[in-house]
Coordinates of C-alpha atoms in Angstrom, one line a residue:
M1 CA -1.2 61.6 19.3
S2 CA -2.6 65.1 19.2
R3 CA -2.5 68.6 20.6
F4 CA -5.7 70.4 20.5
F5 CA -6.7 73.8 19.2
S6 CA -9.9 75.7 18.3
L7 CA -11.5 76.2 14.9
G8 CA -12.3 79.6 13.6
A9 CA -15.8 81.0 13.5
S10 CA -15.7 80.8 9.7
L11 CA -15.8 77.0 9.9
A12 CA -18.8 77.1 12.2
L13 CA -20.5 79.4 9.8
L14 CA -19.7 77.2 6.8
L15 CA -21.1 74.1 8.5
G16 CA -24.2 75.9 9.6
L17 CA -25.1 77.0 6.1
C18 CA -25.4 73.4 5.1
L19 CA -28.1 72.3 7.5
P20 CA -31.8 72.8 7.9
P21 CA -33.0 75.2 10.6
P22 CA -32.5 73.5 14.0
S23 CA -35.8 74.8 15.3
A24 CA -37.6 72.9 12.6
A25 CA -36.1 69.6 13.7
S26 CA -36.4 69.5 17.4
E27 CA -37.4 66.4 19.4
P28 CA -39.6 66.1 22.5
A29 CA -37.5 66.0 25.6
A30 CA -39.6 63.2 27.0
E31 CA -38.8 61.0 24.1
C32 CA -35.1 61.5 24.7
G33 CA -35.3 61.1 28.5
R34 CA -36.9 57.7 28.4
L35 CA -33.7 56.2 27.0
T36 CA -32.2 56.0 30.5
A37 CA -34.5 53.0 31.1
L38 CA -33.0 51.1 28.1
R39 CA -30.6 48.3 28.8
P40 CA -28.5 48.1 25.7
A41 CA -26.0 45.4 24.8
N42 CA -22.7 44.6 26.6
G43 CA -23.9 45.5 30.0
A44 CA -24.2 49.2 29.2
E45 CA -25.8 51.5 31.8
L46 CA -27.3 54.8 30.5
T47 CA -26.7 57.5 33.1
A48 CA -28.3 60.5 31.4
A49 CA -30.3 61.4 28.3
A50 CA -31.4 64.9 27.5
I51 CA -31.9 67.3 24.7
E52 CA -28.9 69.6 24.2
D53 CA -28.9 72.7 22.0
R54 CA -25.9 75.1 22.2
G55 CA -27.2 77.2 19.3
D56 CA -24.4 76.0 17.0
E57 CA -24.4 74.1 13.7
R58 CA -25.2 70.8 15.3
G59 CA -28.7 71.9 16.3
P60 CA -30.8 70.3 19.0
R61 CA -30.0 66.7 19.6
C62 CA -30.7 64.0 22.2
V63 CA -27.4 63.4 24.0
V64 CA -27.1 60.0 25.8
R65 CA -24.3 59.3 28.2
G66 CA -23.5 55.9 29.6
R67 CA -20.9 53.5 30.9
I68 CA -19.8 49.9 30.7
V69 CA -17.9 48.5 33.7
T70 CA -15.6 45.7 32.4
S71 CA -13.4 45.3 35.5
P72 CA -12.9 47.1 38.9
R73 CA -10.2 49.3 37.3
S74 CA -11.7 49.9 33.9
T75 CA -14.9 51.7 33.2
I76 CA -15.8 52.8 29.7
N77 CA -17.6 56.1 29.5
F78 CA -19.3 56.9 26.3
R79 CA -21.6 59.4 24.6
V80 CA -24.2 59.1 21.8
D81 CA -25.5 62.2 20.0
L82 CA -28.8 61.6 18.2
P83 CA -30.1 64.2 15.8
A84 CA -33.8 64.7 15.6
T85 CA -35.6 62.1 13.5
A86 CA -36.3 64.6 10.7
R87 CA -32.6 65.3 10.3
W88 CA -31.2 61.8 10.8
S89 CA -29.4 60.5 7.7
G90 CA -29.8 56.9 8.8
D91 CA -26.0 56.6 9.6
L92 CA -24.0 56.0 12.7
T93 CA -20.5 57.4 13.0
F94 CA -18.0 56.5 15.7
I95 CA -15.4 59.2 16.5
G96 CA -12.0 57.8 17.7
G97 CA -10.0 59.5 20.4
G98 CA -6.4 60.9 20.4
G99 CA -3.2 60.3 22.4
F100 CA -3.8 57.6 24.9
D101 CA -7.5 58.4 25.0
G102 CA -8.8 59.0 28.6
L103 CA -11.6 61.3 27.6
V104 CA -14.7 61.2 25.5
P105 CA -13.6 63.2 22.5
T106 CA -17.1 64.6 21.6
E107 CA -17.2 66.1 25.1
E108 CA -13.8 67.8 24.8
R109 CA -11.6 70.0 22.6
Y110 CA -10.4 67.1 20.5
W111 CA -13.8 67.1 18.8
K112 CA -12.8 70.2 16.9
Q113 CA -9.6 68.6 15.7
I114 CA -11.7 66.0 13.8
L115 CA -13.7 68.8 12.3
L116 CA -10.5 70.5 11.1
F117 CA -9.7 67.4 9.1
L118 CA -13.3 67.0 7.8
G119 CA -13.6 70.6 6.6
R120 CA -16.6 70.9 4.3
D121 CA -17.7 67.4 5.2
G122 CA -18.5 68.4 8.8
P123 CA -22.3 68.6 8.1
L124 CA -22.3 64.8 7.4
L125 CA -21.8 64.4 11.2
W126 CA -24.6 66.7 12.2
T127 CA -27.1 64.4 10.5
S128 CA -25.5 61.2 11.7
A129 CA -25.8 59.5 15.1
V130 CA -22.4 60.2 16.6
V131 CA -20.7 57.9 19.1
S132 CA -17.5 58.1 21.1
S133 CA -15.8 56.7 24.2
D134 CA -12.8 57.2 26.5
S135 CA -11.7 53.7 25.8
G136 CA -12.0 52.5 29.4
H137 CA -10.0 54.9 31.5
Q138 CA -10.0 58.5 32.6
G139 CA -6.8 60.4 32.0
K140 CA -5.3 62.7 34.6
G141 CA -3.8 66.2 34.5
A142 CA -4.3 69.2 32.2
A143 CA -3.8 66.9 29.1
P144 CA -5.7 63.7 30.0
S145 CA -4.9 62.1 26.7
H146 CA -1.2 62.3 27.4
D147 CA -1.5 60.2 30.6
F148 CA -0.5 56.6 30.5
S149 CA -0.3 55.9 34.2
W150 CA -3.7 54.1 34.1
A151 CA -1.9 51.2 32.2
L152 CA 0.2 50.3 35.2
D153 CA -0.7 46.7 36.2
N154 CA -4.0 47.1 34.5
P155 CA -4.5 44.5 31.8
G156 CA -8.2 45.1 31.5
A157 CA -7.7 48.8 30.7
I158 CA -5.0 48.0 28.2
A159 CA -7.3 45.6 26.4
N160 CA -10.1 48.1 26.3
H161 CA -7.7 50.8 25.0
A162 CA -6.4 48.5 22.4
A163 CA -9.7 47.6 20.8
E164 CA -12.4 46.2 23.1
A165 CA -13.9 49.4 24.5
N166 CA -15.0 50.8 21.1
H167 CA -16.3 47.5 20.0
L168 CA -18.4 47.1 23.2
V169 CA -19.7 50.7 22.9
L170 CA -20.6 50.3 19.3
G171 CA -22.8 47.4 20.2
A172 CA -24.6 49.4 22.9
A173 CA -24.9 52.5 20.6
A174 CA -26.5 50.3 17.9
D175 CA -29.2 49.4 20.3
I176 CA -29.7 53.0 21.4
V177 CA -30.1 54.1 17.8
R178 CA -32.5 51.3 17.0
D179 CA -34.7 52.1 20.0
Y180 CA -34.7 55.8 19.4
Y181 CA -35.4 55.8 15.7
G182 CA -37.3 52.5 15.4
K183 CA -34.8 51.0 13.0
A184 CA -31.2 50.1 12.8
A185 CA -28.5 52.4 11.3
R186 CA -28.3 52.0 7.6
H187 CA -24.5 52.3 7.5
R188 CA -21.8 52.4 10.2
Y189 CA -18.7 54.5 9.9
M190 CA -15.6 55.2 12.0
V191 CA -13.6 58.4 11.8
G192 CA -10.4 58.9 13.8
H193 CA -7.1 60.7 13.9
S194 CA -3.8 59.6 15.3
N195 CA -4.7 57.0 18.0
G196 CA -8.3 57.2 16.8
G197 CA -6.9 56.4 13.3
R198 CA -5.1 53.4 14.8
A199 CA -8.4 52.3 16.4
G200 CA -10.0 52.4 13.0
I201 CA -7.3 50.2 11.4
M202 CA -7.6 47.9 14.5
A203 CA -11.3 47.6 14.0
A204 CA -10.8 46.5 10.4
Q205 CA -8.3 43.9 11.6
R206 CA -10.1 42.5 14.7
Y207 CA -13.8 43.3 14.2
P208 CA -14.2 43.5 10.4
Q209 CA -18.0 43.4 10.7
D210 CA -18.2 46.5 12.9
Y211 CA -18.0 49.2 10.2
D212 CA -19.0 49.7 6.6
G213 CA -16.5 52.5 6.1
I214 CA -13.4 53.7 8.0
L215 CA -11.7 57.0 7.6
S216 CA -8.3 57.1 9.3
F217 CA -6.3 60.3 9.5
A218 CA -2.5 59.9 10.4
P219 CA -3.0 56.6 12.2
A220 CA -0.5 55.9 15.0
I221 CA -0.4 52.2 14.4
S222 CA 2.5 51.2 16.6
Q223 CA 3.0 52.9 20.0
Q224 CA 5.7 50.4 20.9
A225 CA 7.8 51.0 17.8
F226 CA 7.5 54.7 18.5
A227 CA 8.7 54.3 22.1
A228 CA 11.4 51.8 21.7
N229 CA 13.1 53.4 18.8
L230 CA 13.0 57.0 20.1
V231 CA 15.0 56.0 23.2
P232 CA 18.5 56.5 21.7
F233 CA 17.3 59.5 19.8
Y234 CA 16.2 61.3 22.9
Q235 CA 19.2 60.1 24.9
Y236 CA 21.3 62.0 22.3
V237 CA 19.1 65.1 22.1
Y238 CA 19.0 65.6 25.8
A239 CA 22.6 64.6 26.5
S240 CA 23.6 68.3 26.1
P241 CA 22.0 71.7 25.5
D242 CA 24.2 71.8 22.4
H243 CA 22.1 69.0 20.9
W244 CA 18.7 70.5 21.5
V245 CA 17.2 72.5 18.6
S246 CA 15.3 75.8 19.4
P247 CA 12.2 77.1 17.7
E248 CA 14.3 79.9 16.1
Q249 CA 16.8 77.4 14.8
T250 CA 13.9 75.3 13.4
V251 CA 12.9 78.3 11.3
L252 CA 16.5 78.7 10.2
Y253 CA 16.7 75.1 9.0
E254 CA 13.3 75.2 7.4
R255 CA 14.1 78.2 5.2
A256 CA 17.4 76.7 4.1
Q257 CA 15.7 73.4 3.3
L258 CA 12.9 75.1 1.3
A259 CA 15.5 77.0 -0.8
A260 CA 17.2 73.7 -1.6
C261 CA 14.1 71.5 -2.2
D262 CA 11.2 73.7 -3.3
T263 CA 11.6 73.2 -7.0
L264 CA 11.8 69.4 -6.9
D265 CA 8.2 69.2 -7.9
G266 CA 8.7 71.5 -10.9
L267 CA 7.6 74.8 -9.2
A268 CA 8.9 77.3 -6.7
D269 CA 5.8 77.8 -4.6
G270 CA 6.8 77.6 -1.0
V271 CA 5.8 74.0 -0.7
I272 CA 8.1 71.0 -0.8
S273 CA 5.7 68.7 -2.6
R274 CA 8.3 65.9 -3.2
P275 CA 9.9 65.4 0.2
S276 CA 11.2 62.0 -0.7
A277 CA 13.7 63.6 -3.1
C278 CA 14.8 66.2 -0.6
R279 CA 18.2 65.3 0.9
Y280 CA 19.1 68.7 2.4
D281 CA 21.9 68.4 5.1
P282 CA 22.3 71.1 7.7
A283 CA 26.1 71.3 7.5
P284 CA 26.0 74.7 5.8
L285 CA 24.2 76.1 8.9
I286 CA 26.9 75.0 11.4
C287 CA 28.4 78.0 13.1
P288 CA 31.9 79.2 12.0
P289 CA 34.7 78.7 14.5
G290 CA 34.4 81.1 17.4
I291 CA 30.7 81.7 16.9
S292 CA 28.2 80.4 19.4
A293 CA 25.1 78.5 18.3
G294 CA 21.9 80.6 18.3
P295 CA 19.1 81.8 16.0
T296 CA 21.6 82.3 13.1
C297 CA 23.6 79.1 13.2
L298 CA 23.8 75.5 14.6
S299 CA 26.2 73.7 16.8
E300 CA 27.6 70.4 15.4
G301 CA 25.4 68.6 17.9
Q302 CA 22.3 70.4 16.8
A303 CA 23.0 69.6 13.2
E304 CA 23.4 66.0 14.1
S305 CA 20.1 66.0 16.0
I306 CA 18.4 67.3 12.8
R307 CA 20.0 64.5 10.8
R308 CA 18.7 62.0 13.2
V309 CA 15.2 63.4 12.8
F310 CA 15.3 62.6 9.1
A311 CA 17.1 59.2 9.5
D312 CA 15.4 55.8 10.1
K313 CA 15.7 54.8 13.7
Y314 CA 16.5 51.2 14.7
V315 CA 16.6 49.4 18.0
D316 CA 16.8 45.6 18.0
V317 CA 13.4 45.1 19.5
P318 CA 11.1 42.9 17.3
L319 CA 7.4 43.7 17.6
A320 CA 4.1 42.1 16.5
N321 CA 3.7 41.1 12.9
G322 CA 7.4 41.5 12.1
M323 CA 7.6 45.2 12.8
I324 CA 11.1 46.5 13.8
G325 CA 12.6 49.9 13.7
Y326 CA 10.9 53.3 13.2
P327 CA 11.3 55.1 9.8
A328 CA 12.2 58.8 9.5
W329 CA 9.9 61.6 10.3
G330 CA 8.8 63.8 7.4
R331 CA 10.2 67.0 5.9
G332 CA 8.5 70.2 4.8
A333 CA 6.7 71.9 7.7
E334 CA 9.3 72.0 10.5
S335 CA 8.2 75.3 12.0
A336 CA 4.7 73.9 12.4
E337 CA 5.7 70.7 14.1
F338 CA 9.3 70.4 15.3
K339 CA 7.8 71.3 18.7
Y340 CA 6.5 67.8 18.8
I341 CA 10.1 66.6 18.8
F342 CA 12.0 69.2 20.7
G343 CA 9.4 70.9 22.8
S344 CA 9.7 74.5 24.2
S345 CA 13.1 74.2 25.9
F346 CA 16.0 71.9 26.8
V347 CA 15.0 71.9 30.4
A348 CA 11.3 71.4 30.0
R349 CA 11.5 68.3 27.9
D350 CA 7.8 68.9 27.0
G351 CA 7.8 67.8 23.4
T352 CA 4.8 65.6 22.7
D353 CA 6.9 62.8 21.2
F354 CA 9.2 62.8 24.3
V355 CA 6.2 62.8 26.7
F356 CA 4.5 60.0 25.0
A357 CA 7.5 57.8 24.6
D358 CA 8.6 58.4 28.2
N359 CA 5.1 57.6 29.5
I360 CA 5.0 54.3 27.6
V361 CA 8.4 53.4 29.0
R362 CA 7.4 54.2 32.6
Y363 CA 3.9 52.7 32.8
G364 CA 3.7 50.2 29.9
I365 CA 7.1 48.7 29.7
V366 CA 9.2 49.0 32.9
G367 CA 6.1 49.3 35.1
D368 CA 7.8 51.9 37.4
P369 CA 6.6 55.5 37.6
N370 CA 10.2 56.5 38.4
A371 CA 11.7 54.9 35.3
S372 CA 13.0 57.3 32.6
I373 CA 13.6 57.1 28.9
M374 CA 16.9 58.7 29.6
T375 CA 18.3 55.6 31.3
H376 CA 16.2 53.0 29.6
D377 CA 17.6 50.1 27.6
P378 CA 14.8 48.8 25.3
V379 CA 16.6 45.6 24.5
K380 CA 16.4 44.4 28.1
Y381 CA 12.6 44.7 27.8
R382 CA 12.1 42.9 24.5
D383 CA 9.4 40.6 25.8
R384 CA 7.4 43.4 27.3
Y385 CA 7.5 45.5 24.1
L386 CA 6.4 42.4 22.1
A387 CA 3.5 41.7 24.5
L388 CA 2.2 45.2 24.5
S389 CA 2.7 45.5 20.7
T390 CA 0.6 42.3 20.2
Q391 CA -2.2 43.9 22.2
I392 CA -2.2 47.5 21.1
D393 CA -0.4 47.9 17.7
A394 CA -2.6 47.8 14.6
T395 CA -0.1 46.1 12.4
D396 CA -1.8 42.9 11.3
P397 CA -1.6 42.9 7.5
D398 CA -4.6 40.5 7.1
L399 CA -7.5 42.8 6.1
S400 CA -9.1 40.0 4.0
A401 CA -12.2 39.7 6.1
F402 CA -12.9 43.4 6.0
A403 CA -12.4 43.4 2.3
A404 CA -14.6 40.4 1.8
R405 CA -17.6 41.8 3.7
G406 CA -17.5 44.9 1.5
G407 CA -15.8 47.3 3.9
K408 CA -14.1 50.4 2.6
L409 CA -11.0 52.1 4.1
I410 CA -9.6 55.5 3.4
V411 CA -6.3 56.6 5.0
W412 CA -4.8 60.1 4.9
Y413 CA -1.3 61.2 6.0
G414 CA 0.6 64.4 5.9
T415 CA 4.1 63.6 4.7
S416 CA 5.6 66.3 7.0
D417 CA 4.3 64.5 10.2
D418 CA 6.8 64.8 13.0
C419 CA 4.7 63.1 15.5
V420 CA 3.9 59.8 13.9
S421 CA 6.0 58.5 11.0
F422 CA 4.2 58.6 7.7
A423 CA 6.7 56.1 6.4
Q424 CA 5.9 53.6 9.1
F425 CA 2.3 53.4 7.9
A426 CA 3.5 53.2 4.3
R427 CA 5.5 50.1 5.3
Y428 CA 2.4 48.6 6.9
Y429 CA 0.3 49.4 3.8
E430 CA 2.9 47.7 1.6
S431 CA 2.6 44.6 3.8
V432 CA -1.2 44.6 3.3
K433 CA -0.7 44.9 -0.5
S434 CA 1.7 42.0 -0.4
R435 CA -0.9 39.9 1.2
L436 CA -4.0 41.0 -0.7
G437 CA -2.6 42.0 -4.1
N438 CA -5.2 43.3 -6.6
R439 CA -7.9 43.2 -4.0
M440 CA -6.5 46.3 -2.4
N441 CA -8.0 48.6 -5.1
G442 CA -11.5 47.3 -4.3
F443 CA -11.6 48.4 -0.7
A444 CA -8.6 50.7 0.3
R445 CA -7.2 54.1 -0.6
F446 CA -4.1 55.8 0.9
Y447 CA -3.9 59.5 0.2
V448 CA -0.9 61.7 1.1
S449 CA -0.5 65.5 1.5
P450 CA 2.9 67.0 1.2
A451 CA 3.9 69.8 3.6
L452 CA 1.2 69.0 6.1
T453 CA 1.8 67.9 9.7
H454 CA 0.1 65.6 12.2
L455 CA -2.5 68.3 13.0
N456 CA -3.0 69.3 9.3
R457 CA -0.8 72.4 9.7
G458 CA 1.8 73.7 7.3
P459 CA 2.0 75.3 3.9
G460 CA 0.3 72.4 2.0
A461 CA -3.2 72.2 0.7
N462 CA -5.1 71.2 3.8
R463 CA -8.8 71.0 2.9
F464 CA -10.2 67.9 1.3
D465 CA -13.5 66.0 1.3
L466 CA -12.6 62.5 2.2
L467 CA -15.6 61.6 4.4
R468 CA -17.9 62.5 1.5
T469 CA -15.7 60.3 -0.8
L470 CA -16.0 57.4 1.7
H471 CA -19.8 57.8 1.9
G472 CA -20.1 57.7 -1.9
W473 CA -17.9 54.6 -2.0
V474 CA -19.9 52.8 0.7
E475 CA -23.4 53.9 -0.3
K476 CA -23.2 54.2 -4.1
D477 CA -20.3 51.9 -4.8
A478 CA -18.7 55.0 -6.4
S479 CA -15.0 54.2 -6.6
P480 CA -13.0 57.3 -5.5
G481 CA -12.2 59.5 -8.4
P482 CA -9.8 62.5 -8.3
V483 CA -9.8 64.4 -5.1
V484 CA -8.8 68.1 -5.0
A485 CA -7.2 69.7 -1.9
T486 CA -7.3 73.4 -1.3
R487 CA -5.5 76.0 0.9
A488 CA -6.9 79.4 1.8
A489 CA -4.8 82.5 1.4
D490 CA -2.9 83.2 4.6
A491 CA -2.2 86.9 5.4
N492 CA 0.3 85.9 8.1
T493 CA 2.6 83.9 5.9
G494 CA 1.8 85.7 2.6
L495 CA 0.9 82.3 1.0
P496 CA -1.8 82.6 -1.7
A497 CA -4.9 80.3 -2.1
I498 CA -4.0 77.2 -4.0
A499 CA -5.6 74.0 -5.2
R500 CA -3.7 70.7 -5.7
P501 CA -4.7 67.1 -6.6
L502 CA -4.7 65.0 -3.5
C503 CA -2.5 62.1 -4.7
L504 CA -2.4 58.5 -3.7
Y505 CA 0.6 57.1 -1.8
G506 CA 3.5 56.6 -4.2
H507 CA 2.7 59.8 -6.1
Y508 CA 3.2 63.6 -5.7
P509 CA 1.6 66.7 -7.3
R510 CA 4.0 67.7 -10.1
Y511 CA 3.6 71.0 -11.9
K512 CA 3.0 70.3 -15.6
G513 CA 5.1 73.3 -16.6
R514 CA 2.3 75.4 -17.8
G515 CA -1.0 76.8 -16.5
D516 CA -2.1 78.7 -13.4
P517 CA 0.0 77.4 -10.4
A518 CA -3.0 78.1 -8.2
R519 CA -5.2 75.6 -10.0
A520 CA -5.3 71.9 -9.5
E521 CA -5.5 71.1 -13.2
S522 CA -2.0 72.6 -13.6
F523 CA -0.6 69.6 -11.7
E524 CA -0.5 65.8 -12.2
C525 CA 0.0 63.0 -9.7
A526 CA 3.4 61.8 -10.8
P527 CA 5.1 58.5 -9.7
D528 CA 7.3 59.2 -6.7
R529 CA 10.2 56.8 -7.4
P530 CA 13.9 57.4 -7.0
E531 CA 14.4 57.1 -10.8
A532 CA 11.4 59.4 -11.6
K533 CA 12.6 62.8 -12.8
P534 CA 11.0 66.0 -11.3

């Protein structure tokens, strides 16, 4: 579930330096245009094929647009970008969508969000055939991916959104690639963030033969757990203006929490690298008697809302694969992402989390556009939550077929995610480990970054080369070694450039007590257990 924002020109320059001159790798327009006569798999119709060159780091490429009509109310629009033959790496990469989909991500702003996560690995996409789809519906409004109205009485569109659309498009894209280059793609990858990350996990579960490697950033694996368990939370937050937390109060809380928890990793550096050990309570920030809540203090109700953010949420609504409840959101980057929870004002109710949960309730659960999360009782709709969860949620712990065919999976999460609960995916990951045991190490890695949010914002080290790591694992059977994450100096916050080890789930970057705190080798990935000492 994502908001979108632009990358700086520096990233474009960095990516451009890594590629051969586009003019030396152009393709005849006629060769591209002939693809519209192709009839690829799964009933796909190709509506356009033309060379596009925007003068950016991607260079000239043959862009194919098409559609697959699966029902009267569900048409899958898709796009395939084909680099010139001289530049093609031999790979195919599927880019997942965000939110509720509803747009082709490589046509829209969301494309740049994926690039933000990939960082220095962006050039790997420019030499790959790149595929994406809108998952079978077209979202409405200024933020199409926030729209869930298409799901109302539309089982075909729901099935496409869940998993079918991307599977069908992949089959068609494979034919397009084979026809254009005269041979099949050597390897097939999927890269996705949020809902696109969920789609990657779902592909490993339902279509294990589709991809050789999957890179999933902050996968939103259970929309239904999110919606059902946020109902009482939001009914409390919006019961009174004294329960709603403003952006200024968010900064107040964040600073106090940082002062209490910064050194839990062995170093005062402006980063809470061990959020699991942070138990800061906002009680000291409650206004004295006679003082009104505002930028300098909190009401009792606002303090309680913050406590509920960092508490596990539970509604008695069992979901697919035994999922129930919704674990706490993460600490450590509140000013970057509390807006997801509380939005811009009490009246607006425009926080992304509220909007998504309310949309699911209206169109997916109750089936009434006039329904509201504010009066909703999830327990009365248990059957509907379970049915939708069985279709959409990527919570099946059986990844044995994906592992057996040699597939590789890398997952990343920022532990300060206040959109999708990092801890919920951790629960799922543990369920996979319980089923597969020692086989996990042969095909899956789960990396975590402290003090980073759903959109990779925050004071943590937010640049890491995980797509390159995945390629090495798939193509050279090079088991992932140490990964270093970096953060550039930020003149606005005064934070210096740093490097940290990117640790696997269950570990955190602990300062060794000596060495330059800006360098990764001064840290070690220490076990993050309650009994482990900082």
